[in-house]
Amino acid sequence: MVDTVYEKIRTAIGKALDDTTHFNAANAAQTIGKSLGLSDSMIQYTHVELRNTIYESEFKKVKVEDRMLFLPHCSRNTKVCKATLDDEGYHCKQCGGCNLGDAVKIAKQLGYKKIFIVPGGSLVKKIIDKEKPKAVVGVCCFNEALMSIDMAKSMDVVPQVALLLKDGCSNTQINLPLLEEKLSIGLEKK
C-alpha cells in the first residue's frame, strides 16, 4: 500500500509541475496532498519529493565523483555504536547496530567516495565549503530537509533528499531503498 501512495505522489507531482511558472512548493504539496487524501507526514514527503523533482534533471548531470552523501548521526544506536568522531563527523565501524553501515555500503557500491555522518547542518556547510561538491544527497527529517535544500542551493550545489523512515532525533531509521534510488539518479546501472 505504501509503495502505491509514493507512486501516486510522484505521478501527481509530475502533473503539478509547470516549468514556465514559479510556484510555492509548500502550497503545491498541500494541493496534491488534499487531492490524494494524504496524512500530514505524506504531505511533508510530497513537499520534499516535489523539490527533489525540481532539481533532479540537474542532479542527473553530475558525475558520482562530484557528489557527496550526508547521513544523520541520529540514526546511530548509541548503546552499541563504535563510531569515532572528528572534524568530518562520525566514522562508521560497521558494527551492525543501526542501518548507517548499510547506507555507507550502498553508497560505496554506487561509486560514492565522499560520505559523511554528521551531527548537524553547520558541519554540512563546513564540509561543502571545504570539498566543493557539485551535488549532494542528504538523509534527514522533514524540517532539516527544507533547510538543507535551501542551503545547498544557496551554495550552488544541486540537492537531493531521502527522508528518514522514522525520525525523532535519536534512533532514527534510514529508508534504504529510497536512499539507493536518490544516489542512483543519473548513474549507469552496474
mmCIF file of C-alpha atoms in Angstrom:
data_model
loop_
_atom_site.group_PDB
_atom_site.id
_atom_site.type_symbol
_atom_site.label_atom_id
_atom_site.label_comp_id
_atom_site.label_asym_id
_atom_site.label_seq_id
_atom_site.Cartn_x
_atom_site.Cartn_y
_atom_site.Cartn_z
ATOM 1 C CA MET A 1 0.000 0.000 0.000
ATOM 2 C CA VAL A 2 2.758 2.459 0.942
ATOM 3 C CA ASP A 3 4.573 1.940 -2.387
ATOM 4 C CA THR A 4 1.411 2.821 -4.278
ATOM 5 C CA VAL A 5 0.985 6.008 -2.220
ATOM 6 C CA TYR A 6 4.557 7.044 -3.054
ATOM 7 C CA GLU A 7 3.929 6.303 -6.733
ATOM 8 C CA LYS A 8 0.681 8.300 -6.686
ATOM 9 C CA ILE A 9 2.524 11.233 -5.108
ATOM 10 C CA ARG A 10 5.225 11.156 -7.783
ATOM 11 C CA THR A 11 2.642 10.995 -10.562
ATOM 12 C CA ALA A 12 0.717 13.914 -9.073
ATOM 13 C CA ILE A 13 3.952 15.913 -8.738
ATOM 14 C CA GLY A 14 4.695 15.367 -12.404
ATOM 15 C CA LYS A 15 1.260 16.671 -13.309
ATOM 16 C CA ALA A 16 1.615 19.659 -10.949
ATOM 17 C CA LEU A 17 4.977 20.810 -12.296
ATOM 18 C CA ASP A 18 4.965 23.530 -14.875
ATOM 19 C CA ASP A 19 8.437 24.648 -15.953
ATOM 20 C CA THR A 20 7.177 28.006 -17.209
ATOM 21 C CA THR A 21 5.750 29.212 -13.911
ATOM 22 C CA HIS A 22 7.139 29.844 -10.467
ATOM 23 C CA PHE A 23 5.178 28.210 -7.678
ATOM 24 C CA ASN A 24 5.360 27.666 -3.971
ATOM 25 C CA ALA A 25 6.318 24.039 -3.308
ATOM 26 C CA ALA A 26 4.556 24.012 0.064
ATOM 27 C CA ASN A 27 1.273 25.141 -1.489
ATOM 28 C CA ALA A 28 1.658 22.645 -4.316
ATOM 29 C CA ALA A 29 2.312 19.847 -1.795
ATOM 30 C CA GLN A 30 -0.805 20.840 0.165
ATOM 31 C CA THR A 31 -2.884 20.820 -3.015
ATOM 32 C CA ILE A 32 -1.554 17.420 -4.056
ATOM 33 C CA GLY A 33 -2.000 16.079 -0.529
ATOM 34 C CA LYS A 34 -5.607 17.195 -0.310
ATOM 35 C CA SER A 35 -6.403 15.757 -3.743
ATOM 36 C CA LEU A 36 -4.997 12.371 -2.674
ATOM 37 C CA GLY A 37 -6.300 12.470 0.914
ATOM 38 C CA LEU A 38 -2.792 12.208 2.374
ATOM 39 C CA SER A 39 -1.728 12.368 6.012
ATOM 40 C CA ASP A 40 0.450 15.255 7.213
ATOM 41 C CA SER A 41 3.590 13.093 7.033
ATOM 42 C CA MET A 42 2.791 12.113 3.441
ATOM 43 C CA ILE A 43 2.224 15.794 2.579
ATOM 44 C CA GLN A 44 5.690 16.509 4.008
ATOM 45 C CA TYR A 45 7.098 13.690 1.867
ATOM 46 C CA THR A 46 5.291 15.231 -1.132
ATOM 47 C CA HIS A 47 6.823 18.646 -0.407
ATOM 48 C CA VAL A 48 10.351 17.235 -0.300
ATOM 49 C CA GLU A 49 9.764 15.000 -3.324
ATOM 50 C CA LEU A 50 8.425 17.979 -5.241
ATOM 51 C CA ARG A 51 11.607 19.906 -4.527
ATOM 52 C CA ASN A 52 13.702 16.827 -5.399
ATOM 53 C CA THR A 53 11.886 16.625 -8.734
ATOM 54 C CA ILE A 54 12.673 20.262 -9.483
ATOM 55 C CA TYR A 55 16.424 19.602 -9.125
ATOM 56 C CA GLU A 56 16.556 16.040 -10.477
ATOM 57 C CA SER A 57 17.474 16.926 -14.071
ATOM 58 C CA GLU A 58 20.444 18.992 -12.827
ATOM 59 C CA PHE A 59 21.453 16.237 -10.404
ATOM 60 C CA LYS A 60 21.476 13.606 -13.184
ATOM 61 C CA LYS A 61 24.222 15.510 -14.985
ATOM 62 C CA VAL A 62 26.649 15.420 -12.038
ATOM 63 C CA LYS A 63 29.251 12.634 -12.051
ATOM 64 C CA VAL A 64 29.394 10.461 -8.937
ATOM 65 C CA GLU A 65 32.898 11.729 -8.128
ATOM 66 C CA ASP A 66 31.455 15.246 -7.832
ATOM 67 C CA ARG A 67 28.732 14.175 -5.393
ATOM 68 C CA MET A 68 28.613 13.776 -1.619
ATOM 69 C CA LEU A 69 26.379 11.882 0.754
ATOM 70 C CA PHE A 70 25.411 13.233 4.164
ATOM 71 C CA LEU A 71 23.939 10.787 6.661
ATOM 72 C CA PRO A 72 22.429 11.719 10.040
ATOM 73 C CA HIS A 73 24.249 10.795 13.226
ATOM 74 C CA CYS A 74 20.832 10.411 14.883
ATOM 75 C CA SER A 75 20.492 7.032 13.131
ATOM 76 C CA ARG A 76 23.276 5.631 15.314
ATOM 77 C CA ASN A 77 22.347 3.175 18.029
ATOM 78 C CA THR A 78 24.282 4.954 20.761
ATOM 79 C CA LYS A 79 24.127 1.892 23.039
ATOM 80 C CA VAL A 80 26.339 -0.169 20.727
ATOM 81 C CA CYS A 81 27.871 2.324 18.272
ATOM 82 C CA LYS A 82 31.654 2.159 17.923
ATOM 83 C CA ALA A 83 31.931 5.101 15.507
ATOM 84 C CA THR A 84 34.627 7.661 16.149
ATOM 85 C CA LEU A 85 34.043 11.406 15.849
ATOM 86 C CA ASP A 86 36.354 14.021 14.349
ATOM 87 C CA ASP A 87 36.029 17.307 12.461
ATOM 88 C CA GLU A 88 34.428 15.484 9.484
ATOM 89 C CA GLY A 89 31.765 13.758 11.582
ATOM 90 C CA TYR A 90 31.409 10.149 12.657
ATOM 91 C CA HIS A 91 33.278 7.263 11.041
ATOM 92 C CA CYS A 92 31.142 4.124 10.949
ATOM 93 C CA LYS A 93 32.801 0.906 12.136
ATOM 94 C CA GLN A 94 30.107 -1.315 10.561
ATOM 95 C CA CYS A 95 29.033 -2.742 13.937
ATOM 96 C CA GLY A 96 25.542 -3.588 12.642
ATOM 97 C CA GLY A 97 23.767 -1.768 15.450
ATOM 98 C CA CYS A 98 21.908 0.502 13.010
ATOM 99 C CA ASN A 99 21.463 0.845 9.267
ATOM 100 C CA LEU A 100 24.126 3.531 8.746
ATOM 101 C CA GLY A 101 26.595 0.806 7.773
ATOM 102 C CA ASP A 102 24.162 -0.445 5.133
ATOM 103 C CA ALA A 103 23.730 3.101 3.806
ATOM 104 C CA VAL A 104 27.502 3.571 3.569
ATOM 105 C CA LYS A 105 27.853 0.207 1.795
ATOM 106 C CA ILE A 106 25.153 1.104 -0.774
ATOM 107 C CA ALA A 107 26.808 4.451 -1.479
ATOM 108 C CA LYS A 108 30.260 2.915 -1.906
ATOM 109 C CA GLN A 109 28.885 0.236 -4.250
ATOM 110 C CA LEU A 110 27.482 3.035 -6.424
ATOM 111 C CA GLY A 111 30.866 4.776 -6.533
ATOM 112 C CA TYR A 112 30.413 7.464 -3.880
ATOM 113 C CA LYS A 113 33.701 8.300 -2.156
ATOM 114 C CA LYS A 114 32.688 11.300 -0.052
ATOM 115 C CA ILE A 115 30.331 10.008 2.629
ATOM 116 C CA PHE A 116 29.825 11.864 5.886
ATOM 117 C CA ILE A 117 27.855 11.005 9.022
ATOM 118 C CA VAL A 118 27.165 14.396 10.543
ATOM 119 C CA PRO A 119 25.646 15.781 13.741
ATOM 120 C CA GLY A 120 24.121 18.845 12.095
ATOM 121 C CA GLY A 121 23.795 21.409 9.353
ATOM 122 C CA SER A 122 26.711 23.594 10.431
ATOM 123 C CA LEU A 123 29.138 20.725 9.808
ATOM 124 C CA VAL A 124 27.457 20.018 6.456
ATOM 125 C CA LYS A 125 28.070 23.634 5.427
ATOM 126 C CA LYS A 126 31.699 23.471 6.588
ATOM 127 C CA ILE A 127 32.329 20.257 4.624
ATOM 128 C CA ILE A 128 30.644 21.625 1.485
ATOM 129 C CA ASP A 129 32.758 24.797 1.754
ATOM 130 C CA LYS A 130 35.912 22.678 2.016
ATOM 131 C CA GLU A 131 35.151 19.927 -0.530
ATOM 132 C CA LYS A 132 33.202 21.953 -3.154
ATOM 133 C CA PRO A 133 30.875 19.200 -4.450
ATOM 134 C CA LYS A 134 28.571 19.872 -7.373
ATOM 135 C CA ALA A 135 25.738 17.799 -5.869
ATOM 136 C CA VAL A 136 24.733 16.308 -2.529
ATOM 137 C CA VAL A 137 22.347 13.685 -1.258
ATOM 138 C CA GLY A 138 21.154 14.202 2.284
ATOM 139 C CA VAL A 139 19.241 11.876 4.564
ATOM 140 C CA CYS A 140 17.250 13.739 7.183
ATOM 141 C CA CYS A 141 13.892 14.626 8.706
ATOM 142 C CA PHE A 142 11.432 16.990 7.032
ATOM 143 C CA ASN A 143 12.493 20.208 8.801
ATOM 144 C CA GLU A 144 16.191 19.548 8.170
ATOM 145 C CA ALA A 145 15.371 18.687 4.549
ATOM 146 C CA LEU A 146 13.852 22.075 3.826
ATOM 147 C CA MET A 147 16.769 23.920 5.420
ATOM 148 C CA SER A 148 19.309 21.671 3.692
ATOM 149 C CA ILE A 149 17.794 22.106 0.234
ATOM 150 C CA ASP A 150 17.824 25.881 0.664
ATOM 151 C CA MET A 151 21.392 25.857 2.000
ATOM 152 C CA ALA A 152 22.661 23.655 -0.850
ATOM 153 C CA LYS A 153 21.060 25.848 -3.497
ATOM 154 C CA SER A 154 22.493 28.996 -1.854
ATOM 155 C CA MET A 155 25.943 27.366 -2.154
ATOM 156 C CA ASP A 156 25.354 26.482 -5.829
ATOM 157 C CA VAL A 157 25.132 22.758 -5.051
ATOM 158 C CA VAL A 158 22.399 20.550 -6.521
ATOM 159 C CA PRO A 159 20.455 18.742 -3.759
ATOM 160 C CA GLN A 160 18.508 15.517 -3.422
ATOM 161 C CA VAL A 161 16.969 14.368 -0.145
ATOM 162 C CA ALA A 162 15.868 10.991 1.176
ATOM 163 C CA LEU A 163 13.585 11.467 4.167
ATOM 164 C CA LEU A 164 14.011 9.227 7.184
ATOM 165 C CA LEU A 165 11.549 6.371 7.680
ATOM 166 C CA LYS A 166 11.481 7.131 11.394
ATOM 167 C CA ASP A 167 12.575 10.499 12.723
ATOM 168 C CA GLY A 168 12.750 11.924 16.225
ATOM 169 C CA CYS A 169 16.391 12.946 16.774
ATOM 170 C CA SER A 170 17.585 9.571 18.112
ATOM 171 C CA ASN A 171 17.499 6.011 16.824
ATOM 172 C CA THR A 172 16.101 7.278 13.544
ATOM 173 C CA GLN A 173 15.763 4.936 10.587
ATOM 174 C CA ILE A 174 17.091 5.440 7.074
ATOM 175 C CA ASN A 175 14.832 4.484 4.173
ATOM 176 C CA LEU A 176 17.477 2.418 2.362
ATOM 177 C CA PRO A 177 15.506 1.776 -0.876
ATOM 178 C CA LEU A 178 14.722 5.495 -1.191
ATOM 179 C CA LEU A 179 18.339 6.399 -0.439
ATOM 180 C CA GLU A 180 19.594 3.999 -3.113
ATOM 181 C CA GLU A 181 17.123 5.495 -5.579
ATOM 182 C CA LYS A 182 18.362 9.039 -4.896
ATOM 183 C CA LEU A 183 22.032 8.034 -5.000
ATOM 184 C CA SER A 184 21.488 6.239 -8.339
ATOM 185 C CA ILE A 185 19.925 9.173 -10.192
ATOM 186 C CA GLY A 186 21.797 9.615 -13.458
ATOM 187 C CA LEU A 187 24.211 6.738 -12.843
ATOM 188 C CA GLU A 188 24.558 3.817 -15.229
ATOM 189 C CA LYS A 189 23.206 0.534 -13.899
ATOM 190 C CA LYS A 190 26.035 -1.825 -12.910
#
